[in-house]
Amino acid sequence: MIKLNKLTAGYTPGIDILKEISLHVRKAEIVTLLGPNGCGKSTLLKCIAGYLTPNSGQIEIQNNEVGTIPIHRKVRDCGLGFVPQTDNVFTQLSIKENLLAGGQFLTRLDCRQRIDELCERYPILRKKWLNSASSLSGGERQILALTRALMARPSVLLLDEPSAGLSPKMLTDVFEAILNIRKQEEVTILMVEQNAIEALHISDRAYVLAMGKVALCGNAKELLNDPRMRELYLGGRAA
Ligand SMILES: Nc1ncnc2c1ncn2[C@@H]1O[C@H](COP(=O)(O)OP(=O)(O)OP(=O)(O)O)[C@@H](O)[C@H]1O
Ligand SMILES: [Mg+2]
């Protein structure tokens, strides 16, 4: 469960990028965050992840206030997994080394078991086991980024544009992987996306940000047909 209450944050004193944002994601829900470039979507995820300390407001993960806890402690102690928009794998390292890095807080035995479990689910990882991550295709790379975050068995997963730059086929594969993660691990997922229609199809609910505020929120299927949504964000495209 993630809950934000009137979250205000920014990078420069006196300039707020996020302005009193309140939102929630229930256990095992997939919620998508939409909005134009630069409106603060990544900033919001960075705040929840602990890369950025909010100026005011509260952030709760699993009913614990975590607003000032840094990222490494959130991963270790609060069940958080974060896949950032850029640099989400170690490109110089192999698939194996990336997964070991994701399992750094696990015991050796647990780490090995978790790797076996994830490689069984995503055979491509074993297939490219000792190759460097830089040799992966865009979709394979996103799968690696997801599985690296899954190593620590997070209860909450933040995904920043998991389908960025992917072909329609790869997008479908990555979204299917996200749906399966929810099903197999009951993870709570907050995902930022530009492919709004496709993302809404796999989401339960969505929030649309505009100029650092929540402009619209609701059930994903309803938003697909909401004329305000088309006006604000989809540019008139039909669902
Ligand atoms: N590290 C930073 N230092 C200063 N300003 C930043 C920093 N990161 C982002 N910003 C600014 O904060 C605002 C929101 O950026 P953010 O990356 O959150 O947008 P976004 O909604 O994720 O955009 P996009 O869809 O392009 O990824 C932008 O004006 C951006 O220039
Ligand atoms: Mg962004």
Coordinates of C-alpha atoms and ligand atoms in Angstrom, one line a residue:
M1 CA 0.0 0.0 0.0
I2 CA 1.2 3.5 -0.9
K3 CA -0.4 6.6 0.4
L4 CA 0.6 10.2 -0.3
N5 CA -0.9 13.1 1.7
K6 CA -0.5 16.6 0.3
L7 CA 3.0 15.9 -0.9
T8 CA 4.9 19.0 -1.9
A9 CA 8.5 18.8 -3.3
G10 CA 11.0 20.4 -5.7
Y11 CA 14.7 20.7 -6.5
T12 CA 15.2 24.4 -5.8
P13 CA 14.1 26.2 -2.6
G14 CA 10.9 28.1 -3.2
I15 CA 10.0 26.3 -6.5
D16 CA 7.6 23.4 -6.0
I17 CA 7.4 20.9 -8.8
L18 CA 4.8 18.8 -6.9
K19 CA 2.0 20.7 -5.2
E20 CA 0.0 19.1 -2.5
I21 CA -0.4 15.7 -4.3
S22 CA -2.6 13.2 -2.5
L23 CA -2.9 9.7 -4.0
H24 CA -3.1 6.1 -2.9
V25 CA -2.4 2.6 -4.3
R26 CA -4.1 -0.3 -2.6
K27 CA -2.4 -3.7 -2.0
A28 CA -1.9 -5.5 -5.4
E29 CA -3.4 -2.7 -7.4
I30 CA -1.8 -1.4 -10.6
V31 CA -2.1 2.4 -10.7
T32 CA -0.8 4.4 -13.6
L33 CA 0.5 8.0 -13.4
L34 CA 0.0 9.9 -16.6
G35 CA 0.7 13.5 -17.6
P36 CA 2.7 15.7 -20.0
N37 CA 6.5 15.8 -20.1
G38 CA 7.9 17.8 -17.3
C39 CA 4.8 17.7 -15.1
G40 CA 6.6 15.9 -12.3
K41 CA 5.8 12.2 -12.7
S42 CA 9.4 11.0 -12.2
T43 CA 9.9 13.5 -9.4
L44 CA 6.9 11.9 -7.6
L45 CA 8.4 8.5 -7.9
K46 CA 11.8 9.8 -6.8
C47 CA 10.2 11.2 -3.7
I48 CA 8.5 7.9 -2.8
A49 CA 11.7 6.0 -3.5
G50 CA 13.7 8.4 -1.2
Y51 CA 16.0 10.1 -3.7
L52 CA 14.3 13.4 -2.9
T53 CA 13.1 14.6 0.5
P54 CA 9.6 16.3 0.3
N55 CA 9.2 19.9 1.5
S56 CA 5.9 18.9 3.2
G57 CA 3.3 16.2 3.3
Q58 CA 3.4 12.5 4.2
I59 CA 4.5 9.4 2.3
E60 CA 3.3 6.1 3.7
I61 CA 4.4 2.6 2.5
Q62 CA 2.6 -0.3 4.2
N63 CA 1.1 2.1 6.8
N64 CA 4.6 3.4 7.8
E65 CA 5.6 7.0 7.4
V66 CA 8.7 6.9 5.2
G67 CA 9.1 10.5 3.9
T68 CA 12.7 11.0 5.2
I69 CA 14.0 7.4 4.8
P70 CA 16.7 7.1 2.2
I71 CA 16.5 4.7 -0.8
H72 CA 18.8 2.0 0.5
R73 CA 16.9 1.6 3.7
K74 CA 13.5 1.7 1.9
V75 CA 14.7 -1.2 -0.3
R76 CA 16.0 -3.2 2.7
D77 CA 13.4 -2.4 5.4
C78 CA 10.3 -1.1 3.7
G79 CA 9.7 -3.6 0.8
L80 CA 10.3 -1.0 -1.9
G81 CA 11.4 -1.8 -5.4
F82 CA 12.2 1.0 -7.8
V83 CA 12.9 0.8 -11.6
P84 CA 13.9 4.4 -12.7
Q85 CA 13.3 5.9 -16.1
T86 CA 17.0 5.9 -17.1
D87 CA 20.0 3.9 -16.0
N88 CA 17.9 1.1 -14.6
V89 CA 20.4 -1.7 -15.2
F90 CA 24.2 -1.8 -14.8
T91 CA 25.2 -1.9 -18.4
Q92 CA 28.8 -2.8 -17.8
L93 CA 27.8 -5.8 -15.7
S94 CA 26.5 -9.2 -16.8
I95 CA 22.9 -10.4 -16.3
K96 CA 24.2 -12.5 -13.3
E97 CA 25.9 -9.6 -11.7
N98 CA 22.9 -7.3 -12.1
L99 CA 20.7 -9.9 -10.4
L100 CA 23.3 -10.4 -7.6
A101 CA 23.3 -6.6 -7.1
G102 CA 19.5 -6.7 -6.7
G103 CA 19.8 -9.5 -4.1
Q104 CA 22.5 -7.8 -2.0
F105 CA 20.4 -7.7 1.1
L106 CA 19.5 -11.4 0.8
T107 CA 21.4 -14.3 2.3
R108 CA 23.5 -16.2 -0.2
L109 CA 21.2 -19.2 -0.2
D110 CA 18.1 -17.0 -0.5
C111 CA 19.7 -15.0 -3.3
R112 CA 20.5 -18.2 -5.3
Q113 CA 16.9 -19.5 -4.8
R114 CA 15.4 -16.2 -5.9
I115 CA 17.6 -16.2 -9.0
D116 CA 16.5 -19.7 -9.9
E117 CA 12.9 -18.7 -9.4
L118 CA 13.2 -15.6 -11.6
C119 CA 15.2 -17.3 -14.3
E120 CA 12.6 -20.0 -14.6
R121 CA 10.0 -17.4 -15.1
Y122 CA 12.2 -15.3 -17.5
P123 CA 14.3 -17.9 -19.5
I124 CA 16.0 -15.0 -21.4
L125 CA 18.0 -14.2 -18.3
R126 CA 19.7 -17.6 -18.1
K127 CA 20.1 -17.6 -21.9
K128 CA 22.2 -14.4 -21.7
W129 CA 23.5 -15.2 -18.2
L130 CA 27.2 -14.0 -18.7
N131 CA 26.5 -11.4 -21.4
S132 CA 26.8 -7.8 -20.4
A133 CA 23.5 -6.0 -19.9
S134 CA 24.4 -3.6 -22.7
S135 CA 24.0 -6.4 -25.2
L136 CA 20.3 -6.9 -24.4
S137 CA 17.5 -5.6 -26.6
G138 CA 15.2 -2.8 -25.2
G139 CA 12.6 -5.3 -24.0
E140 CA 15.1 -7.7 -22.5
R141 CA 16.7 -4.9 -20.7
Q142 CA 13.4 -3.8 -19.2
I143 CA 12.8 -7.4 -18.1
L144 CA 16.2 -7.4 -16.4
A145 CA 15.5 -4.1 -14.7
L146 CA 12.2 -5.5 -13.4
T147 CA 13.7 -8.8 -12.2
R148 CA 16.6 -6.9 -10.5
A149 CA 14.1 -5.0 -8.5
L150 CA 12.1 -8.2 -7.8
M151 CA 15.2 -9.9 -6.3
A152 CA 14.5 -8.4 -2.9
R153 CA 10.8 -9.5 -3.0
P154 CA 9.4 -6.0 -2.8
S155 CA 5.8 -5.4 -1.7
V156 CA 5.6 -2.1 -3.5
L157 CA 7.1 -1.5 -7.0
L158 CA 7.6 1.9 -8.6
L159 CA 8.1 1.7 -12.4
D160 CA 9.1 4.8 -14.4
E161 CA 8.1 4.4 -18.0
P162 CA 8.7 0.6 -18.4
S163 CA 7.6 0.7 -22.0
A164 CA 9.7 3.7 -23.1
G165 CA 11.2 3.1 -26.6
L166 CA 9.8 -0.4 -27.1
S167 CA 8.2 -1.8 -30.2
P168 CA 4.5 -2.7 -29.9
K169 CA 5.4 -6.4 -29.5
M170 CA 7.9 -5.7 -26.8
L171 CA 5.5 -3.3 -25.1
T172 CA 3.0 -6.1 -24.9
D173 CA 5.6 -8.5 -23.5
V174 CA 6.7 -6.0 -20.8
F175 CA 3.1 -5.2 -19.8
E176 CA 2.3 -8.9 -19.6
A177 CA 5.3 -9.4 -17.3
I178 CA 4.0 -6.5 -15.1
L179 CA 0.5 -8.2 -14.9
N180 CA 2.2 -11.5 -14.0
I181 CA 4.3 -9.9 -11.3
R182 CA 1.1 -8.6 -9.7
K183 CA -0.6 -12.0 -10.0
Q184 CA 2.4 -14.1 -8.8
E185 CA 3.7 -11.8 -6.1
E186 CA 0.7 -9.7 -5.1
V187 CA 2.9 -6.6 -5.5
T188 CA 1.4 -3.1 -5.3
I189 CA 2.5 -1.3 -8.5
L190 CA 2.6 2.5 -9.2
M191 CA 3.7 3.0 -12.8
V192 CA 4.5 6.1 -14.8
E193 CA 3.6 5.7 -18.5
Q194 CA 3.5 7.7 -21.8
N195 CA 1.7 4.9 -23.7
A196 CA -1.5 5.9 -21.9
I197 CA -4.1 3.7 -23.7
E198 CA -2.0 0.5 -23.4
A199 CA -1.2 1.3 -19.8
L200 CA -4.8 2.0 -18.8
H201 CA -5.7 -1.4 -20.3
I202 CA -3.6 -3.2 -17.7
S203 CA -4.3 -0.8 -14.8
D204 CA -7.0 -0.7 -12.1
R205 CA -6.9 3.1 -11.7
A206 CA -5.0 6.1 -12.9
Y207 CA -4.0 9.6 -11.9
V208 CA -3.3 12.4 -14.4
L209 CA -0.9 15.1 -13.3
A210 CA -0.8 18.5 -14.8
M211 CA 1.5 21.3 -13.6
G212 CA 2.4 19.4 -10.4
K213 CA -1.2 18.7 -9.3
V214 CA -3.7 15.9 -9.7
A215 CA -5.9 17.0 -12.6
L216 CA -8.0 13.8 -12.9
C217 CA -8.2 10.4 -11.3
G218 CA -10.4 7.4 -11.4
N219 CA -11.0 3.9 -12.6
A220 CA -8.8 3.0 -15.6
K221 CA -11.6 1.7 -17.9
E222 CA -13.7 4.7 -17.2
L223 CA -10.9 7.1 -17.9
L224 CA -10.4 5.5 -21.3
N225 CA -13.8 6.8 -22.2
D226 CA -13.8 10.0 -20.3
P227 CA -13.9 13.0 -22.6
R228 CA -11.9 15.1 -20.0
M229 CA -9.2 12.6 -20.3
R230 CA -9.1 12.9 -24.1
E231 CA -9.0 16.6 -23.8
L232 CA -6.3 16.7 -21.1
Y233 CA -4.1 14.0 -22.3
L234 CA -5.1 11.6 -25.1
G235 CA -5.4 14.3 -27.7
G236 CA -8.8 13.0 -29.0
R237 CA -7.6 9.5 -29.7
A238 CA -10.3 6.9 -29.3
A239 CA -9.8 4.0 -26.9
Ligands
LIG1 N1 17.5 16.8 -10.8 C1 16.8 17.9 -11.1 N2 17.2 19.1 -10.7 C2 16.4 20.2 -11.0 N3 15.2 20.1 -11.7 C3 14.8 18.9 -12.1 C4 15.6 17.7 -11.8 N4 14.9 16.7 -12.3 C5 13.8 17.2 -12.9 N5 13.7 18.5 -12.8 C6 12.6 19.4 -13.2 O1 11.4 19.0 -12.6 C7 10.3 19.1 -13.5 C8 9.6 17.8 -13.5 O2 10.5 16.8 -14.0 P1 10.2 15.3 -14.1 O3 11.4 14.5 -14.5 O4 9.6 14.9 -12.8 O5 9.0 15.2 -15.2 P2 8.3 14.0 -15.9 O6 6.8 14.3 -15.7 O7 8.8 12.8 -15.4 O8 8.6 14.3 -17.4 P3 8.9 13.2 -18.6 O9 7.6 12.7 -19.1 O10 9.6 14.0 -19.6 O11 9.8 12.1 -18.0 C9 10.9 19.5 -14.8 O12 10.7 20.9 -15.0 C10 12.4 19.2 -14.7 O13 13.2 20.1 -15.5
MG2 MG 9.9 11.2 -16.2

